[in-house]
mmCIF file of C-alpha atoms in Angstrom:
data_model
loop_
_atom_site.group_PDB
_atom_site.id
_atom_site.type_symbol
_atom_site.label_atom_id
_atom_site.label_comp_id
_atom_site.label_asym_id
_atom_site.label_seq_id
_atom_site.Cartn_x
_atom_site.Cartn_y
_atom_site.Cartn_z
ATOM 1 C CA UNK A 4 -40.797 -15.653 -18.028
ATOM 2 C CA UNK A 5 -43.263 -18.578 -17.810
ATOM 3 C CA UNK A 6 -46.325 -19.251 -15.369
ATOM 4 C CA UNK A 7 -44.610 -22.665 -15.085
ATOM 5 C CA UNK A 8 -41.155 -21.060 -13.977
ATOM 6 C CA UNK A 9 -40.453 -21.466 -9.974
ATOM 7 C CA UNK A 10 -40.173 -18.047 -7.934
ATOM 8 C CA UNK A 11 -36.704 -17.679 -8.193
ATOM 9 C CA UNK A 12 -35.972 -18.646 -11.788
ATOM 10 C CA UNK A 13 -37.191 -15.092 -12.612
ATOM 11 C CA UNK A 14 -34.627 -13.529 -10.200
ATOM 12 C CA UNK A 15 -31.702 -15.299 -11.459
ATOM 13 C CA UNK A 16 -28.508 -13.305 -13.839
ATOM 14 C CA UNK A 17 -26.975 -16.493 -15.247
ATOM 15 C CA UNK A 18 -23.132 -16.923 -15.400
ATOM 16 C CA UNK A 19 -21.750 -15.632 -19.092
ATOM 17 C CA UNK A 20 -19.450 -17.972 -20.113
ATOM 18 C CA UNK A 21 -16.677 -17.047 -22.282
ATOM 19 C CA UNK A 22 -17.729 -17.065 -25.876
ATOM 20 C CA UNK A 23 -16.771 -20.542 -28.219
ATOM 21 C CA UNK A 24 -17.320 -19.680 -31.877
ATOM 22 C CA UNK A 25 -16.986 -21.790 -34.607
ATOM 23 C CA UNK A 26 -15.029 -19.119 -36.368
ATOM 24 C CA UNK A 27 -11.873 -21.364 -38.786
ATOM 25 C CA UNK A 28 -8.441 -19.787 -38.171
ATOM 26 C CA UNK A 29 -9.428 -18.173 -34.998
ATOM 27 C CA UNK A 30 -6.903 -16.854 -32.401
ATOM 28 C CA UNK A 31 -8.915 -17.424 -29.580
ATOM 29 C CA UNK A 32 -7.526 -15.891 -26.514
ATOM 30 C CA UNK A 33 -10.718 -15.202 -24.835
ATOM 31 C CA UNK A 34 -11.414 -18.388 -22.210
ATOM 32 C CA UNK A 35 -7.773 -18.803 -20.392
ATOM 33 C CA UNK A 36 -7.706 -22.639 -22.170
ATOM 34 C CA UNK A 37 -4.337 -24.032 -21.994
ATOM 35 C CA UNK A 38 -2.678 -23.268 -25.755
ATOM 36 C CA UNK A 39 -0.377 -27.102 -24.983
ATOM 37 C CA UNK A 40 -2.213 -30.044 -25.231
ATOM 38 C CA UNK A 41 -2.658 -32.467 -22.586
ATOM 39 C CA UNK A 42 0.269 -34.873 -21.414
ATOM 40 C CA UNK A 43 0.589 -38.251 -23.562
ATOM 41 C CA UNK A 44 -0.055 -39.630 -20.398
ATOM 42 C CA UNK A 45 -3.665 -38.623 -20.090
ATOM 43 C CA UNK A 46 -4.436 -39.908 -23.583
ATOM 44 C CA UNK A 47 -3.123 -42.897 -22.979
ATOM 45 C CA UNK A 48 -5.470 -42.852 -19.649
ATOM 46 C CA UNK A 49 -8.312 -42.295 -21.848
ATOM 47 C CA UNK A 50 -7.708 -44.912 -24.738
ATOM 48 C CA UNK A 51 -7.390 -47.544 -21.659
ATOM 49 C CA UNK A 52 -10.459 -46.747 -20.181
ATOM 50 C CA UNK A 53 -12.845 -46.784 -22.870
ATOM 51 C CA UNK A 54 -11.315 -49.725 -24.200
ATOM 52 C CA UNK A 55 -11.939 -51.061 -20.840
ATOM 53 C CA UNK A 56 -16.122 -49.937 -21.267
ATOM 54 C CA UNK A 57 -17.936 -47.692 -20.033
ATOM 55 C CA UNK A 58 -20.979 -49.752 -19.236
ATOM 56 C CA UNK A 59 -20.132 -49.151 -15.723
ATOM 57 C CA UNK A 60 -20.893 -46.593 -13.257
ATOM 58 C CA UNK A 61 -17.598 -44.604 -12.530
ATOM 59 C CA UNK A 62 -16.634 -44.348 -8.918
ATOM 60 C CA UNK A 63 -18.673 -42.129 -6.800
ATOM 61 C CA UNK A 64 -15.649 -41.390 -5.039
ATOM 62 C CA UNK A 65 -13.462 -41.298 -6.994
ATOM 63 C CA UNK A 66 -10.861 -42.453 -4.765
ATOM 64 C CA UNK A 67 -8.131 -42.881 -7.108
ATOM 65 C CA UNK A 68 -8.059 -39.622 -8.246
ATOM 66 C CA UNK A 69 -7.870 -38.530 -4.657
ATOM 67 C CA UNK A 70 -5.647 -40.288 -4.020
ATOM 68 C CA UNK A 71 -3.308 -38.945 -6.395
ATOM 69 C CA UNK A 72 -4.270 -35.481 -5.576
ATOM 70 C CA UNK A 73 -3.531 -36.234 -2.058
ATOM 71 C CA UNK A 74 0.404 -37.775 -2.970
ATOM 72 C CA UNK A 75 0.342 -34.650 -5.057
ATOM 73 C CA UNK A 76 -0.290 -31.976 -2.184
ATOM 74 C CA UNK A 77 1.210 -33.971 1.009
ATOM 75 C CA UNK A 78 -2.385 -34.733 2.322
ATOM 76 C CA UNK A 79 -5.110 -37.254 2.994
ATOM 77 C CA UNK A 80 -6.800 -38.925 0.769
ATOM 78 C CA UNK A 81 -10.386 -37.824 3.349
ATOM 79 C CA UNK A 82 -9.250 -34.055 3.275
ATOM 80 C CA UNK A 83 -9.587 -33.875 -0.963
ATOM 81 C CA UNK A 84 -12.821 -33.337 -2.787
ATOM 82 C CA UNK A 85 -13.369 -34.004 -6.306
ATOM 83 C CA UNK A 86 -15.864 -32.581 -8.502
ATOM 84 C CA UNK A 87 -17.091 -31.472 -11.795
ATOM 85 C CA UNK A 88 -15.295 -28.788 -12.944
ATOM 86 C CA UNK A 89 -13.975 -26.346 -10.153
ATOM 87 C CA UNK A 90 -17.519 -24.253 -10.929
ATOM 88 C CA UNK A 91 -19.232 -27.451 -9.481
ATOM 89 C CA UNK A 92 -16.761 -27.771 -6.640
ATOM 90 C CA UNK A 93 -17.565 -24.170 -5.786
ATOM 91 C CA UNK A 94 -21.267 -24.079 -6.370
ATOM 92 C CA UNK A 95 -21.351 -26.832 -3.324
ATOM 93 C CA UNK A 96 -19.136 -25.088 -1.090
ATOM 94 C CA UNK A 97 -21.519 -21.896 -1.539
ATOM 95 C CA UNK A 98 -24.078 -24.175 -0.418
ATOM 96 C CA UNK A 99 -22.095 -25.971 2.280
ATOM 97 C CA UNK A 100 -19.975 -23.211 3.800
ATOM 98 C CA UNK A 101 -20.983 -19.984 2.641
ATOM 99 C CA UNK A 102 -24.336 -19.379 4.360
ATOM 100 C CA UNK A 103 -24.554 -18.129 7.555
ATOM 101 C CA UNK A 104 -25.997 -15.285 9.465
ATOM 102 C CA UNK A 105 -23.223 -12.761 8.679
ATOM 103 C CA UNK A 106 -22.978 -11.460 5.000
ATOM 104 C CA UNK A 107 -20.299 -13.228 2.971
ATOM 105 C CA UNK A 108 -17.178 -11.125 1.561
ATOM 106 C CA UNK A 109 -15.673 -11.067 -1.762
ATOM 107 C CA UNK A 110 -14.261 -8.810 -4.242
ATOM 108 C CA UNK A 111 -15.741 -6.120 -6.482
ATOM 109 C CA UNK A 112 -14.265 -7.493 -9.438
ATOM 110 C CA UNK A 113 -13.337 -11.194 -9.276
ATOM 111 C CA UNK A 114 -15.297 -13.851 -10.335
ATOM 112 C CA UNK A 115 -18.855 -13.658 -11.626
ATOM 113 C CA UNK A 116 -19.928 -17.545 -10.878
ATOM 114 C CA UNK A 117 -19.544 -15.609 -7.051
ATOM 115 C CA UNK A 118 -22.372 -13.149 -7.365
ATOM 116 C CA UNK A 119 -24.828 -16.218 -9.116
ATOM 117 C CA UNK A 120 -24.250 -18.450 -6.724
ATOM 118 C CA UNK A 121 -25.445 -16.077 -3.794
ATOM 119 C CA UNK A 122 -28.005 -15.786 -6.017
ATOM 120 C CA UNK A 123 -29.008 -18.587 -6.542
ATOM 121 C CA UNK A 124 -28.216 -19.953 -3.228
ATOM 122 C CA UNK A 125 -29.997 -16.988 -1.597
ATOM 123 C CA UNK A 126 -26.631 -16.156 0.290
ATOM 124 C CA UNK A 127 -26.448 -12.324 1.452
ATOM 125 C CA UNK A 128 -22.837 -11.218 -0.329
ATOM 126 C CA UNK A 129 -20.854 -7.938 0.395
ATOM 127 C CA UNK A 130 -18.527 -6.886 -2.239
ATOM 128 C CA UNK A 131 -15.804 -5.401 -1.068
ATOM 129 C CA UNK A 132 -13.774 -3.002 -3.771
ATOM 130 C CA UNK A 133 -10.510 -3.732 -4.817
ATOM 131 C CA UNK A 134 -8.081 -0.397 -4.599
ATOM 132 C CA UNK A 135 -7.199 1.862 -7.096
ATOM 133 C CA UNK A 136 -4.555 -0.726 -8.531
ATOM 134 C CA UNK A 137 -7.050 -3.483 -8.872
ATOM 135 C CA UNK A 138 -5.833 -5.038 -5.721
ATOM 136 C CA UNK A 139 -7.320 -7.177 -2.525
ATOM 137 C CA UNK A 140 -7.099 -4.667 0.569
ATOM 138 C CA UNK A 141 -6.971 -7.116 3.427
ATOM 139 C CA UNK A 142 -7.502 -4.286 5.983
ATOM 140 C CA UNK A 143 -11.213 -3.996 4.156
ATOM 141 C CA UNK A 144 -11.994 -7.735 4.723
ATOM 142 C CA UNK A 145 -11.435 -6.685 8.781
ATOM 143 C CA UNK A 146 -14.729 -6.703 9.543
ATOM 144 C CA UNK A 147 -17.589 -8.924 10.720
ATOM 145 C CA UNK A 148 -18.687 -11.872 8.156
ATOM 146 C CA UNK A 149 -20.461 -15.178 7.589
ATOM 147 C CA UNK A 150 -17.683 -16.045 4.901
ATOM 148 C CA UNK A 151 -15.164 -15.264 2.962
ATOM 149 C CA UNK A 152 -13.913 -16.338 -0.533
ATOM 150 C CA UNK A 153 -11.485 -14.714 -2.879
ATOM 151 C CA UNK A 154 -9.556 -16.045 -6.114
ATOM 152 C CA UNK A 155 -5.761 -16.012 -5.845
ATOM 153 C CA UNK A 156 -4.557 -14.699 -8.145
ATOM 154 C CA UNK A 157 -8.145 -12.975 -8.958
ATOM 155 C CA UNK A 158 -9.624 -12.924 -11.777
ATOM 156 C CA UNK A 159 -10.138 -11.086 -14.277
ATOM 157 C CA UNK A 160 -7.141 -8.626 -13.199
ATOM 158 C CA UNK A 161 -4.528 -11.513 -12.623
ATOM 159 C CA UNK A 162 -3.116 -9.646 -9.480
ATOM 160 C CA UNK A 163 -1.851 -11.920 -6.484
ATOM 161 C CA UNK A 164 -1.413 -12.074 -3.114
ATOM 162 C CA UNK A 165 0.837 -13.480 -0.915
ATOM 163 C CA UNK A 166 1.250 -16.528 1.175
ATOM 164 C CA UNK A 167 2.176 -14.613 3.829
ATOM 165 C CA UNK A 168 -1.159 -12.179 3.293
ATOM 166 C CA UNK A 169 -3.712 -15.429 2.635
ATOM 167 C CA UNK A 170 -2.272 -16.679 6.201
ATOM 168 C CA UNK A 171 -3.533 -13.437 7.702
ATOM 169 C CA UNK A 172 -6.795 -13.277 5.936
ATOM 170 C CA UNK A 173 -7.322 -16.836 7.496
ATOM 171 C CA UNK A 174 -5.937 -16.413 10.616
ATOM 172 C CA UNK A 175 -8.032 -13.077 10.986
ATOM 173 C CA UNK A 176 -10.999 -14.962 10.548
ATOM 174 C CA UNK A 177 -11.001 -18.081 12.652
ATOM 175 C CA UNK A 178 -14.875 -17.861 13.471
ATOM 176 C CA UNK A 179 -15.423 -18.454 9.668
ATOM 177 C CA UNK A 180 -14.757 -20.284 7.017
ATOM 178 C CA UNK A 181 -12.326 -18.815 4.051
ATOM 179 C CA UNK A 182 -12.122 -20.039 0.808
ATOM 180 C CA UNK A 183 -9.364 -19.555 -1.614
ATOM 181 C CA UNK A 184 -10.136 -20.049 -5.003
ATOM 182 C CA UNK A 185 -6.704 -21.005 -6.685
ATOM 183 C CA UNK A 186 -7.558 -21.784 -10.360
ATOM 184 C CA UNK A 187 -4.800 -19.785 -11.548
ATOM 185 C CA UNK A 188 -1.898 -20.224 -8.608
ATOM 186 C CA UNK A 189 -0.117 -22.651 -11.134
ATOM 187 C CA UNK A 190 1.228 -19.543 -13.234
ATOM 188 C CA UNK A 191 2.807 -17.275 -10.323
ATOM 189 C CA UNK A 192 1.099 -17.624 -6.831
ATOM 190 C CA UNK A 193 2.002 -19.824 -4.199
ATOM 191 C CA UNK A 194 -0.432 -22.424 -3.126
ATOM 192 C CA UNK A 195 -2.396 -21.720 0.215
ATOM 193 C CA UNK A 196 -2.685 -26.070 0.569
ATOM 194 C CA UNK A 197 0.427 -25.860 2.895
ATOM 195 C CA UNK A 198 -1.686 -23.912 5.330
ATOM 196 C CA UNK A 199 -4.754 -26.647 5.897
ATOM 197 C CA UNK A 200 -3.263 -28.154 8.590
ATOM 198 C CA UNK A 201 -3.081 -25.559 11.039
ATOM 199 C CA UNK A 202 -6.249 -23.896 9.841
ATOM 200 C CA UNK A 203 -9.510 -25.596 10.385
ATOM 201 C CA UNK A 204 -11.510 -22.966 8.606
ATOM 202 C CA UNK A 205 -10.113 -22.736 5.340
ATOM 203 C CA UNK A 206 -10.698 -24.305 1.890
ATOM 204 C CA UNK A 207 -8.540 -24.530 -1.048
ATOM 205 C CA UNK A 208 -10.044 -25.103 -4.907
ATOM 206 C CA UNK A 209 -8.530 -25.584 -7.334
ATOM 207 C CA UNK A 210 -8.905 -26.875 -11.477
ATOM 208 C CA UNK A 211 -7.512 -29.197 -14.106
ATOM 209 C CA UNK A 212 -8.754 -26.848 -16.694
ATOM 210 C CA UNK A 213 -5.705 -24.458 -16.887
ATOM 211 C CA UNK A 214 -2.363 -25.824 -15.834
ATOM 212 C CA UNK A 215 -3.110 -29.033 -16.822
ATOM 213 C CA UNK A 216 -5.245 -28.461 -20.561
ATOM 214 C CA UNK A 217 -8.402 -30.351 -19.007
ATOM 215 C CA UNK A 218 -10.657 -27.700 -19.806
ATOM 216 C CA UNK A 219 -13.036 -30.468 -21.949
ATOM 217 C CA UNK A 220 -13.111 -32.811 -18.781
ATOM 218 C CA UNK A 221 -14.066 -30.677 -16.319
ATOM 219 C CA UNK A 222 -12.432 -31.897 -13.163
ATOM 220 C CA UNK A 223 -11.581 -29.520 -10.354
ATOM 221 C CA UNK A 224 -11.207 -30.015 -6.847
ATOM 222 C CA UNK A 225 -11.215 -28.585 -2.902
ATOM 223 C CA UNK A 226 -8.468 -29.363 -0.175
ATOM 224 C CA UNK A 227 -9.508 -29.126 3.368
ATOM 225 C CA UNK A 228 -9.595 -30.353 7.160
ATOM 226 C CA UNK A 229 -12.204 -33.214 7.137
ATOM 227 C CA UNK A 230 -15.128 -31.705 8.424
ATOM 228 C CA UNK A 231 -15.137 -28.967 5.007
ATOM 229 C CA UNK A 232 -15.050 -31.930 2.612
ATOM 230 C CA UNK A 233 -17.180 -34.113 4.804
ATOM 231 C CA UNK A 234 -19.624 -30.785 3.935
ATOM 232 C CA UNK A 235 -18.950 -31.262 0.466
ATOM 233 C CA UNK A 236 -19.567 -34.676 0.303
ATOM 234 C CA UNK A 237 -23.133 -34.393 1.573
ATOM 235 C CA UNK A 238 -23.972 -31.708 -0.808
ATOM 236 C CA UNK A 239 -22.893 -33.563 -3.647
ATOM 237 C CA UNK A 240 -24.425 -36.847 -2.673
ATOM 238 C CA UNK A 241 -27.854 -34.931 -2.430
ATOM 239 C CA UNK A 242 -27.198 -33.726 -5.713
ATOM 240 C CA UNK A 243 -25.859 -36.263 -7.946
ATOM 241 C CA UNK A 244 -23.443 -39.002 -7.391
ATOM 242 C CA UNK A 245 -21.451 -39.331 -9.872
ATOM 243 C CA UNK A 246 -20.082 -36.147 -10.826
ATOM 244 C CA UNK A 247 -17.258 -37.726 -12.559
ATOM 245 C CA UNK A 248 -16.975 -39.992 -15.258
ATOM 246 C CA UNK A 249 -14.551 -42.671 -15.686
ATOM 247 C CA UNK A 250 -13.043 -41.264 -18.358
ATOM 248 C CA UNK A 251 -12.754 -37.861 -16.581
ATOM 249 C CA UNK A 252 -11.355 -39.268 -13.341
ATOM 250 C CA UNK A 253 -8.278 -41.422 -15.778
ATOM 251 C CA UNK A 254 -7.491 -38.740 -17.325
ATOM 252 C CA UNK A 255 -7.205 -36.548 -14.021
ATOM 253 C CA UNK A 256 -5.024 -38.677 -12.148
ATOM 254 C CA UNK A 257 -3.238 -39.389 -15.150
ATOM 255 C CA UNK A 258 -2.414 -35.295 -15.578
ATOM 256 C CA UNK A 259 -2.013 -34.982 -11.827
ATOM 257 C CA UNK A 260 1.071 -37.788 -11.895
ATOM 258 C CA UNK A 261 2.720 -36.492 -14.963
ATOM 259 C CA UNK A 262 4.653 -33.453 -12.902
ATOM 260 C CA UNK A 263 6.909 -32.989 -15.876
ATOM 261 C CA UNK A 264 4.712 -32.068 -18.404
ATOM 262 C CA UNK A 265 2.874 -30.014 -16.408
ATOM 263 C CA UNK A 266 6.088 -27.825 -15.327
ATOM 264 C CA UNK A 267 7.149 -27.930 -19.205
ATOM 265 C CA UNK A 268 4.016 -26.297 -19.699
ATOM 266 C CA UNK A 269 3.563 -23.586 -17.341
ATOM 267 C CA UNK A 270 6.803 -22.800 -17.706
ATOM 268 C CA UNK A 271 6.334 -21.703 -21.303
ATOM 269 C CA UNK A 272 3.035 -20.408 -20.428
ATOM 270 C CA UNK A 273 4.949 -17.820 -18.142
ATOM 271 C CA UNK A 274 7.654 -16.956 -20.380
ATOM 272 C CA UNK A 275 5.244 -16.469 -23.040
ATOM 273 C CA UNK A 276 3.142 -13.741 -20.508
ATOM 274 C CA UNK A 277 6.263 -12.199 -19.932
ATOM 275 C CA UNK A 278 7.141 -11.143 -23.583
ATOM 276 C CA UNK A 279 3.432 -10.296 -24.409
ATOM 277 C CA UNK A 280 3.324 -8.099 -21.348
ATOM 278 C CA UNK A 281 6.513 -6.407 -22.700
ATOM 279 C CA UNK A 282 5.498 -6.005 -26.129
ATOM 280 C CA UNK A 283 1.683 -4.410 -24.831
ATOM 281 C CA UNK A 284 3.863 -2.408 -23.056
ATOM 282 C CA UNK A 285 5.091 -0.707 -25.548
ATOM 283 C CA UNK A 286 2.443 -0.307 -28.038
ATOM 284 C CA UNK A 287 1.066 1.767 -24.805
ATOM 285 C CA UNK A 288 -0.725 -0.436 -23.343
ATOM 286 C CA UNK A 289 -1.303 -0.317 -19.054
ATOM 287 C CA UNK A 290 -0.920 -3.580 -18.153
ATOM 288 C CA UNK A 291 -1.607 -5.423 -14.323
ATOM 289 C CA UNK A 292 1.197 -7.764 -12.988
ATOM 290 C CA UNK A 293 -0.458 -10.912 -13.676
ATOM 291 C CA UNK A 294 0.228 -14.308 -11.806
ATOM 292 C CA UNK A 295 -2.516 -15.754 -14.041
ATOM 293 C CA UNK A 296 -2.054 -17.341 -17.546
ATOM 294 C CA UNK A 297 -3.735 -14.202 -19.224
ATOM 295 C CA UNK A 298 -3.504 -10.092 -18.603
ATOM 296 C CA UNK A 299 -5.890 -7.679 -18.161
ATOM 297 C CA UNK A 300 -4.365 -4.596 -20.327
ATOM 298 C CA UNK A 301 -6.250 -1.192 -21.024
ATOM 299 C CA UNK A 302 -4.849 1.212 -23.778
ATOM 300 C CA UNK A 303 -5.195 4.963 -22.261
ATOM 301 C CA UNK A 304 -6.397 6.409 -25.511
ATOM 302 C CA UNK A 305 -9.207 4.430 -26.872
ATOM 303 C CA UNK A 306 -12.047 2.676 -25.256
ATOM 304 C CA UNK A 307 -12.408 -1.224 -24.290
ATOM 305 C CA UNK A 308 -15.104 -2.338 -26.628
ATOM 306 C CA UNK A 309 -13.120 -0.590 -29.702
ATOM 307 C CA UNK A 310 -10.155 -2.475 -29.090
ATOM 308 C CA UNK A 311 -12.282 -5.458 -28.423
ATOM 309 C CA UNK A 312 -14.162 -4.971 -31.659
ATOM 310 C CA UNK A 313 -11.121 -4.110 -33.831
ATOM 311 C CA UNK A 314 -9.172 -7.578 -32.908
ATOM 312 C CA UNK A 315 -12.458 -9.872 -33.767
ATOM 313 C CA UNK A 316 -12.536 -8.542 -36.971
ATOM 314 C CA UNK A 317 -9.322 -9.352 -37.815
ATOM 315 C CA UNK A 318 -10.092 -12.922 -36.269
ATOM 316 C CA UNK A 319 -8.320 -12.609 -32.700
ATOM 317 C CA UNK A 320 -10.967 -12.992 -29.830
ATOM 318 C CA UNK A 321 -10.152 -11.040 -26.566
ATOM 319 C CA UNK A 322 -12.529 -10.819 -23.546
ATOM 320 C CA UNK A 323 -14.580 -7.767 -22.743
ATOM 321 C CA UNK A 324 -16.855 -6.575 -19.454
ATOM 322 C CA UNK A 325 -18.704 -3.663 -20.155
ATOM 323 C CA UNK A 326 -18.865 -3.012 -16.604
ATOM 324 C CA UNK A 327 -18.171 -0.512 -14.563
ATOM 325 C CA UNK A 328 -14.133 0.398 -13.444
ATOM 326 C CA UNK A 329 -13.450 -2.153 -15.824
ATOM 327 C CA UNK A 330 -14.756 -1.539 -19.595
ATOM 328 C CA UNK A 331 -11.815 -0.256 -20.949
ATOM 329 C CA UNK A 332 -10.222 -3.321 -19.992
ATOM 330 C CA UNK A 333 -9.467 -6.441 -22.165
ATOM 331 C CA UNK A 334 -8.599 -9.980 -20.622
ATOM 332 C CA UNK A 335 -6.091 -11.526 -23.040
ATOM 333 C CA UNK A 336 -5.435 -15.346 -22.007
ATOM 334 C CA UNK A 337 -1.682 -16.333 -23.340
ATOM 335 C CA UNK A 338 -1.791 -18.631 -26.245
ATOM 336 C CA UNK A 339 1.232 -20.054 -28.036
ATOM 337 C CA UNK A 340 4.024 -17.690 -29.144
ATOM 338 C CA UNK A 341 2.723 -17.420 -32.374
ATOM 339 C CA UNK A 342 -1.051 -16.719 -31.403
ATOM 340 C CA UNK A 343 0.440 -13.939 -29.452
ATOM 341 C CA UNK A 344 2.404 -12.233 -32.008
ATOM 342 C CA UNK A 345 -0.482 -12.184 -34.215
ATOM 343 C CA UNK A 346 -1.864 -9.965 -31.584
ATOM 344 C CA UNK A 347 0.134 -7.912 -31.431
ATOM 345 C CA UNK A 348 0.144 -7.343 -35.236
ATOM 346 C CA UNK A 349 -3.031 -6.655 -35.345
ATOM 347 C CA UNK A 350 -2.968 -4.478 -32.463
ATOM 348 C CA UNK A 351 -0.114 -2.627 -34.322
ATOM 349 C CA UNK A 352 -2.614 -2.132 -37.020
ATOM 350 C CA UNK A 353 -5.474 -0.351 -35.285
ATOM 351 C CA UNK A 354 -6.174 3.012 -35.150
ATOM 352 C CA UNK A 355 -3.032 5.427 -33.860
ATOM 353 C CA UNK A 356 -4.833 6.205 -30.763
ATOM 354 C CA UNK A 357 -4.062 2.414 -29.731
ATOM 355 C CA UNK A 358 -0.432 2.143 -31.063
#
């Protein structure tokens, strides 16, 4: 630490991102980036716009993006909030929403941007643990609370819930404001968006970074009754501006319009997760019914980290927590056929105790 740090700087656990080595020939299935590139249409989107210049500002709204969103979804334009990156989107609605009185509720094992941000928001946070089969006990969440937000499906275990279920969590909670964190819902789920109108209390994010290969753009974004974005929109507009750059906010609507390329996509995404599941399966491997474009997978016979360790040297990159419940886990995000099948080679060539 520093004498010139503030107070809190000292308190802080940063966020670990997923690891992004320069490692050549790498089968990196450690981030849950989408293995298809983005549509033509996007690049297109791109080429235009800095051909165009980018001496100007971009829009601070950036209406046309929400605009599309809005077509997209079957809402209005004022009920969609844009952002950079869903991690953004989510840091302001921790700071807009979240804090209240009452402790906020989420998850054991979920997300670990949720545990910084009360951090770093200074937002008291229950975690509430997820059952013996890694899933969301809504009888558990049946108790007083500021907040709530949970990712559906959650990450890192994959495992959904349904419609049906979110609309009780909501309805459960009218008094407070519940945020579902859908980064993954393209691969399995069904979207919570249809619910907004009848619920004044809850918020739906989403991202561009999965579904739609717009990891490297960062654009993610939060559906809601007006006065949740209108939240939002003071948040960000204390903070900066123009969280979106032209280029990011072409490329956006550009992927958000192109509704056949994204279904082509997911839909091999999804096949793809099916086999792999099958083939862990029978190497031995326990894996979670995932709605998510990755797995979470333990091996009953040999520890987490060795698995972890033993695929890195042979130049496939898994992820690892060593944390408690869950370090015998690995997160494997789905990659092309091929990247997955060289998995499972390799998996096929550790030790006995994992075959």
């Amino acid at each position: 630490m520093s004498r010139y740090w503030s107070p809190i700087v000292d308190t802080l656990k940063p966020y670990v991102a997923g690891e992004q080595p320069r490692i050549r020939n790498l089968v990196k299935l450690n981030t849950n980036e989408n293995p298809y590139g983005p549509s033509p249409k996007v690049l297109a989107a791109i080429r235009a716009a800095a051909d165009d210049g980018l001496r100007l500002y971009p829009d601070p709204s950036a209406t046309v993006l929400r605009e599309a969103i809005a077509a997209r979804f079957g809402v209005q334009p004022d009920e969609v909030f844009a952002g950079n990156g869903s991690d953004e989107v989510l840091a302001h609605t921790f700071q807009a929403l979240l804090k209240h009185d009452k402790p906020l509720l989420y998850p054991d094992i979920t997300y670990s941007f949720y545990p910084t941000y009360s951090r770093l928001y200074d937002i008291e946070a229950v975690e509430i643990p997820l059952d013996e089969a890694f899933r969301i006990r809504l009888a558990d969440y049946d108790r007083s609370c500021g907040a709530i937000i949970i990712p559906n499906p959650n990450a890192p275990t994959g495992v959904g819930l349904s419609l049906a279920e979110i609309e009780t969590l909501v309805a459960g909670h009218a008094d407070a404001p519940v945020v579902i964190d859908e980064a993954y819902i393209d691969f399995g789920g069904e979207t919570a968006v249809g619910l907004i109108s009848r619920y004044p209390n809850l918020l739906v994010v989403q991202t561009l970074s999965k579904s739609r290969s717009l990891a490297g753009m960062r654009v993610g974004f939060a559906l809601g009754q007006r006065p949740l974005i209108d939240a939002l929109e003071r948040v960000k507009d204390s903070f900066n501006s123009y969280p979106l750059d032209r280029l990011a906010q072409v490329a956006a609507t550009a992927a958000v319009e192109d509704v056949d390329w994204f279904e082509t996509c997911r839909q091999k995404i999804i096949a793809t997760r099916e086999r792999l599941t099958g083939e862990l399966e029978r190497l031995g491997f326990e894996v979670l019914p995932s709605q998510a474009n990755f797995v979470f997978a333990r091996h009953p016979d040999l520890p987490g980290v060795e698995v972890y360790a033993g695929l890195r040297a042979e130049g496939v990159l898994v992820r690892h927590w060593n944390k408690p419940r869950i370090a015998d886990h690995l997160r494997i995000s789905i990659g092309t056929d091929a990247e997955c099948e060289r998995l499972i080679e390799v998996l096929k060539s550790l030790p006995p105790a994992a075959k």
